[in-house]
Tab-separated table of C-alpha atoms and ligand atoms in Angstrom:
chain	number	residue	atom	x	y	z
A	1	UNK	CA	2.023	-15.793	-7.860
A	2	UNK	CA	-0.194	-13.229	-10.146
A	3	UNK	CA	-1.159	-11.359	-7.868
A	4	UNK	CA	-1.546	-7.399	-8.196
A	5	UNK	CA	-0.323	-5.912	-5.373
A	6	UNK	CA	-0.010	-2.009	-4.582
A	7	UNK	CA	2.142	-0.403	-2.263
A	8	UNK	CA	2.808	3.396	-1.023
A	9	UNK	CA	2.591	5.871	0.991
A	10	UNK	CA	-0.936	6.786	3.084
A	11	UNK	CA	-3.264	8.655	1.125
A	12	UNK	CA	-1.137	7.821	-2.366
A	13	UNK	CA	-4.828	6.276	-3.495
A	14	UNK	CA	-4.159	2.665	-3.304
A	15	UNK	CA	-7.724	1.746	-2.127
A	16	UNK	CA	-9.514	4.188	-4.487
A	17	UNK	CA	-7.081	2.913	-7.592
A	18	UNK	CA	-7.425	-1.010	-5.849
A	19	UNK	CA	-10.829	-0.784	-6.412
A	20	UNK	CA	-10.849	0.676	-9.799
A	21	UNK	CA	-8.487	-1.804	-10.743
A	22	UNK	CA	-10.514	-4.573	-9.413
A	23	UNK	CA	-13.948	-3.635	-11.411
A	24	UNK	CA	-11.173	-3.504	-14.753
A	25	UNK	CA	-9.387	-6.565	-14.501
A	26	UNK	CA	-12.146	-8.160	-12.910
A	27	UNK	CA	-10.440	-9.682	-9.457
A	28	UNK	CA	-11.588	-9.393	-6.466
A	29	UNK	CA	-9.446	-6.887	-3.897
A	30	UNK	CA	-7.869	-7.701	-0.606
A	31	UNK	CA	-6.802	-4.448	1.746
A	32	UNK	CA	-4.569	-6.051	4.310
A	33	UNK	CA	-5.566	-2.813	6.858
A	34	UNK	CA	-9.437	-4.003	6.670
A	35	UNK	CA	-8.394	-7.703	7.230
A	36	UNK	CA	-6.384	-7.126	10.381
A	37	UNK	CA	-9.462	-5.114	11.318
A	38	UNK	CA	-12.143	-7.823	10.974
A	39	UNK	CA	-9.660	-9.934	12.656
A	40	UNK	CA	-8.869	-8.414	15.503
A	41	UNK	CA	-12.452	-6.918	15.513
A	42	UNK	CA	-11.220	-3.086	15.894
A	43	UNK	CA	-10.122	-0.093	14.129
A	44	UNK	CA	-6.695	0.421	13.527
A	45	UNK	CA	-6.185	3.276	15.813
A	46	UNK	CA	-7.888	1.114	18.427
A	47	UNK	CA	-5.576	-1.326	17.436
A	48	UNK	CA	-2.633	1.369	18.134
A	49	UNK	CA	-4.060	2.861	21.060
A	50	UNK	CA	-4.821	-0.878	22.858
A	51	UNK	CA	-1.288	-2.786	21.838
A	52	UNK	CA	0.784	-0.660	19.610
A	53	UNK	CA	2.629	-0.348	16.780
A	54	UNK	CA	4.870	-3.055	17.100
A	55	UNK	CA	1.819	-5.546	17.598
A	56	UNK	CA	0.227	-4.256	14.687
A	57	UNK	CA	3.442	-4.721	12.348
A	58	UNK	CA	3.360	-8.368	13.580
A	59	UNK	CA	0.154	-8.720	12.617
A	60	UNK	CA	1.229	-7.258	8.972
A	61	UNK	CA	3.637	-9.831	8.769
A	62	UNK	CA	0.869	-12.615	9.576
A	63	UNK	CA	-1.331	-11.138	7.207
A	64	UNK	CA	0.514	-11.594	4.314
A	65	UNK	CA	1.622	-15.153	4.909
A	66	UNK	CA	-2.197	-16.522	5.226
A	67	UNK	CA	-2.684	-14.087	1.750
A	68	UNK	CA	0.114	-16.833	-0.030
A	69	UNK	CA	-1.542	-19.405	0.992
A	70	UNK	CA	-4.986	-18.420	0.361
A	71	UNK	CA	-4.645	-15.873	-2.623
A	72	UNK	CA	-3.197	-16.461	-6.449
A	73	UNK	CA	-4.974	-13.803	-8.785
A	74	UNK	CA	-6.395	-10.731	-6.967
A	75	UNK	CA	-5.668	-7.057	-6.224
A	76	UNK	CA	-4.072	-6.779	-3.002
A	77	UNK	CA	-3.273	-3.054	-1.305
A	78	UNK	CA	-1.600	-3.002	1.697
A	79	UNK	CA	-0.786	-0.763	4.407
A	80	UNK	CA	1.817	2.376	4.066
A	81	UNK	CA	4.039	0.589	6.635
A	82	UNK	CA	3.760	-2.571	5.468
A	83	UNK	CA	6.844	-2.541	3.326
A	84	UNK	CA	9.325	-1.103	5.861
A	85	UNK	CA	9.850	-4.732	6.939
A	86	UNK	CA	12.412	-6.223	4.932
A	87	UNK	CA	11.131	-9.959	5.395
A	88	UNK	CA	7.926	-8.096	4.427
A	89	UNK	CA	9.127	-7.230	1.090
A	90	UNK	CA	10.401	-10.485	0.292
A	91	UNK	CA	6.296	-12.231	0.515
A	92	UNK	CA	5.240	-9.272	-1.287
A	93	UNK	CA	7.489	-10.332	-3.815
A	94	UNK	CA	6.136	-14.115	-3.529
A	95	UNK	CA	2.714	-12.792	-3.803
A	96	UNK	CA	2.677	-11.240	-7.221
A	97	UNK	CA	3.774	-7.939	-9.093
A	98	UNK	CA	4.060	-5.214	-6.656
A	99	UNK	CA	3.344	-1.575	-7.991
A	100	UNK	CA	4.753	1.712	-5.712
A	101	UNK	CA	2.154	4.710	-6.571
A	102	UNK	CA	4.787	7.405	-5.600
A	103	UNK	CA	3.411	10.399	-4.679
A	104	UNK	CA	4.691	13.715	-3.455
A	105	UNK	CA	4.617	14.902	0.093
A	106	UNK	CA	2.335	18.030	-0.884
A	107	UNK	CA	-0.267	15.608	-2.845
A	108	UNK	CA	-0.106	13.275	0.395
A	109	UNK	CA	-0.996	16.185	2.523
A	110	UNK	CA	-3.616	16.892	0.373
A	111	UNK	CA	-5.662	14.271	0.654
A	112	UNK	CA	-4.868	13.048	4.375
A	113	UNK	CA	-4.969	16.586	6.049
A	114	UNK	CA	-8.394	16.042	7.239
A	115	UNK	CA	-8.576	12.782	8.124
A	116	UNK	CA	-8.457	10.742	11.854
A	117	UNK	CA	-8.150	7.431	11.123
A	118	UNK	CA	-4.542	7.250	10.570
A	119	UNK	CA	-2.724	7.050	13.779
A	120	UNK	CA	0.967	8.281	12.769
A	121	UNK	CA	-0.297	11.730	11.385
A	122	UNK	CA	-2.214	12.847	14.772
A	123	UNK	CA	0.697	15.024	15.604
A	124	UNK	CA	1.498	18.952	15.816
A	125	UNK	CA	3.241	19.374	12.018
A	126	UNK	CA	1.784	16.511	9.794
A	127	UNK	CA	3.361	18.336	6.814
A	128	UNK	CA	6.769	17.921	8.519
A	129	UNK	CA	5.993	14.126	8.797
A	130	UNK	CA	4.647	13.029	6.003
A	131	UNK	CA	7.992	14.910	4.615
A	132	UNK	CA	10.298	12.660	7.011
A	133	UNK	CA	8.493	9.542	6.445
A	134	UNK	CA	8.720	9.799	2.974
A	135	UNK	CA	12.558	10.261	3.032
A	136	UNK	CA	12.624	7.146	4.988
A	137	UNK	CA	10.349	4.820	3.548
A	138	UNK	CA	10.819	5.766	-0.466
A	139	UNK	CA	13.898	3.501	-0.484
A	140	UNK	CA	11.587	0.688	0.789
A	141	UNK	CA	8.739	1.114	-1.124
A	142	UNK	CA	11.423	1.093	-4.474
A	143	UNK	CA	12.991	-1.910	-2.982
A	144	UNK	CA	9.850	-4.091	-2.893
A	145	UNK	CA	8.603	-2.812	-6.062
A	146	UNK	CA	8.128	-3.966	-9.683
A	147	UNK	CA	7.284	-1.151	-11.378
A	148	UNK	CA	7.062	2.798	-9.848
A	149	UNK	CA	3.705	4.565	-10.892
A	150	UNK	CA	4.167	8.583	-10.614
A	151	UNK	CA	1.007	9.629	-9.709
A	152	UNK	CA	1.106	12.993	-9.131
A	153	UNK	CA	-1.567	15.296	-10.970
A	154	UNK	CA	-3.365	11.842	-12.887
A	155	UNK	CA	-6.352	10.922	-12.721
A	156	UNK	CA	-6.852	7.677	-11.319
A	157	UNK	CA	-8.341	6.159	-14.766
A	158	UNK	CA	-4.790	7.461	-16.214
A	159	UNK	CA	-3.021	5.243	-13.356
A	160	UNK	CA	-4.817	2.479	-13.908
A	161	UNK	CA	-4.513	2.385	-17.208
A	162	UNK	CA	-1.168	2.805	-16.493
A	163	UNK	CA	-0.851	-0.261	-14.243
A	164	UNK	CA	-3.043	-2.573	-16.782
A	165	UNK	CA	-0.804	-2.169	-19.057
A	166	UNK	CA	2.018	-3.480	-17.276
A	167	UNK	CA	-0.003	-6.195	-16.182
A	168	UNK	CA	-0.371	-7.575	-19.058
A	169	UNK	CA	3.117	-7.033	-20.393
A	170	UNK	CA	3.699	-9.825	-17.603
A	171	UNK	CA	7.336	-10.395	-15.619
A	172	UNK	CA	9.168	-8.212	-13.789
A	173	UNK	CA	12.089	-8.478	-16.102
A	174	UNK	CA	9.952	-7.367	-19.174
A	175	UNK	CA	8.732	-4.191	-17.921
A	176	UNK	CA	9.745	-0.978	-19.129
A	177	UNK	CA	6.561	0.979	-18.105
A	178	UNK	CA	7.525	3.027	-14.610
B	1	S3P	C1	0.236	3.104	8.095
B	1	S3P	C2	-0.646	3.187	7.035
B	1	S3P	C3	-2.076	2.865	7.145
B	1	S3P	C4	-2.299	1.852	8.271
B	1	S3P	C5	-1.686	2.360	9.547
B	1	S3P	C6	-0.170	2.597	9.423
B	1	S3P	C7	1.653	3.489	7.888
B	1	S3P	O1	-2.572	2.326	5.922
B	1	S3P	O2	-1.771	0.594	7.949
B	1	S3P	O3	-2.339	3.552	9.908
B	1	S3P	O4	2.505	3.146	8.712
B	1	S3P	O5	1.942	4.126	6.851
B	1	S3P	P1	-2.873	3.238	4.611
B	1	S3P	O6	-1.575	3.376	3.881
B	1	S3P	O7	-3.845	2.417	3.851
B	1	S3P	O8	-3.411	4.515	5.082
């Protein structure tokens, strides 16, 4: 499917660089976070707090299979976790090209340090976390992934220029752009 699909880490900018992206190529943007929200009619760390984590993967997972059969040509960002599911990765792949904005742990810090809405960095040390769950999930994130967008110290009209570019240059076979 041609879909445009971004992947990463929280706080890598997929929403910010989603919705950048969607004003360029002019496609509308799905964020699978904000339609498990609407669906379930709560904020994700209510979502957390009330079932858990394990609920909220399956609901991931049920997410993306209504998004093949609804969606064929948008920009679609999706949660940090998203990916860690290998059957996950496999309908990513179904639903278009898949880009990984990598980011370092120090720029992830950055931008998430003062933020509450994300429910796995409420702990003592979320340096030390971001720095584990990095190590862990990078392999993932490369797995699902068409193309790897370094986006460390860019602007985000720099990444998406980035990212259009390889759009256009088409399969996943052609690219040489990461
Ligand atoms: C998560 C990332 C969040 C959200 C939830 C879990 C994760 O999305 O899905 O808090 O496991 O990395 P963002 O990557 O959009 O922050």
């Amino acid at each position: 499917m041609g879909n445009v699909i971004l992947i990463g880490f929280m706080g890598c900018g997929k929403t910010t660089v989603g919705l950048r992206l969607s004003y360029r190529l002019r496609r509308t943007i799905i964020d699978t976070d904000k339609e498990i929200e609407k669906e379930e009619k709560r904020t994700i760390s209510d979502i957390f707090a009330a079932k858990g984590e394990a609920y909220f993967r399956d609901k991931e997972t049920e997410c993306l299979r209504k998004l093949l059969e609804n969606t064929g040509n948008q920009i679609i960002s999706v949660g940090g976790g998203l990916p860690l599911r290998e059957e996950n990765r496999e309908l990513l792949r179904e639903l278009g090209q898949v880009f990984y904005l990598r980011a370092e742990a120090e720029t992830i810090y950055e931008r998430v340090k003062n933020d509450t809405s994300r429910p796995l960095l409420q702990v003592e040390d979320p340096q030390a976390e971001i720095r584990m769950l990095l190590r862990e999930r990078d392999s993932c994130y490369r797995d699902a992934s068409d193309v790897v967008i370094d986006v460390d110290g860019k602007e985000f009209e720099e990444i998406i220029d980035e990212i259009e570019a390889c759009v256009q240059n088409g399969g996943r076979d052609e690219i040489t752009c990461d």
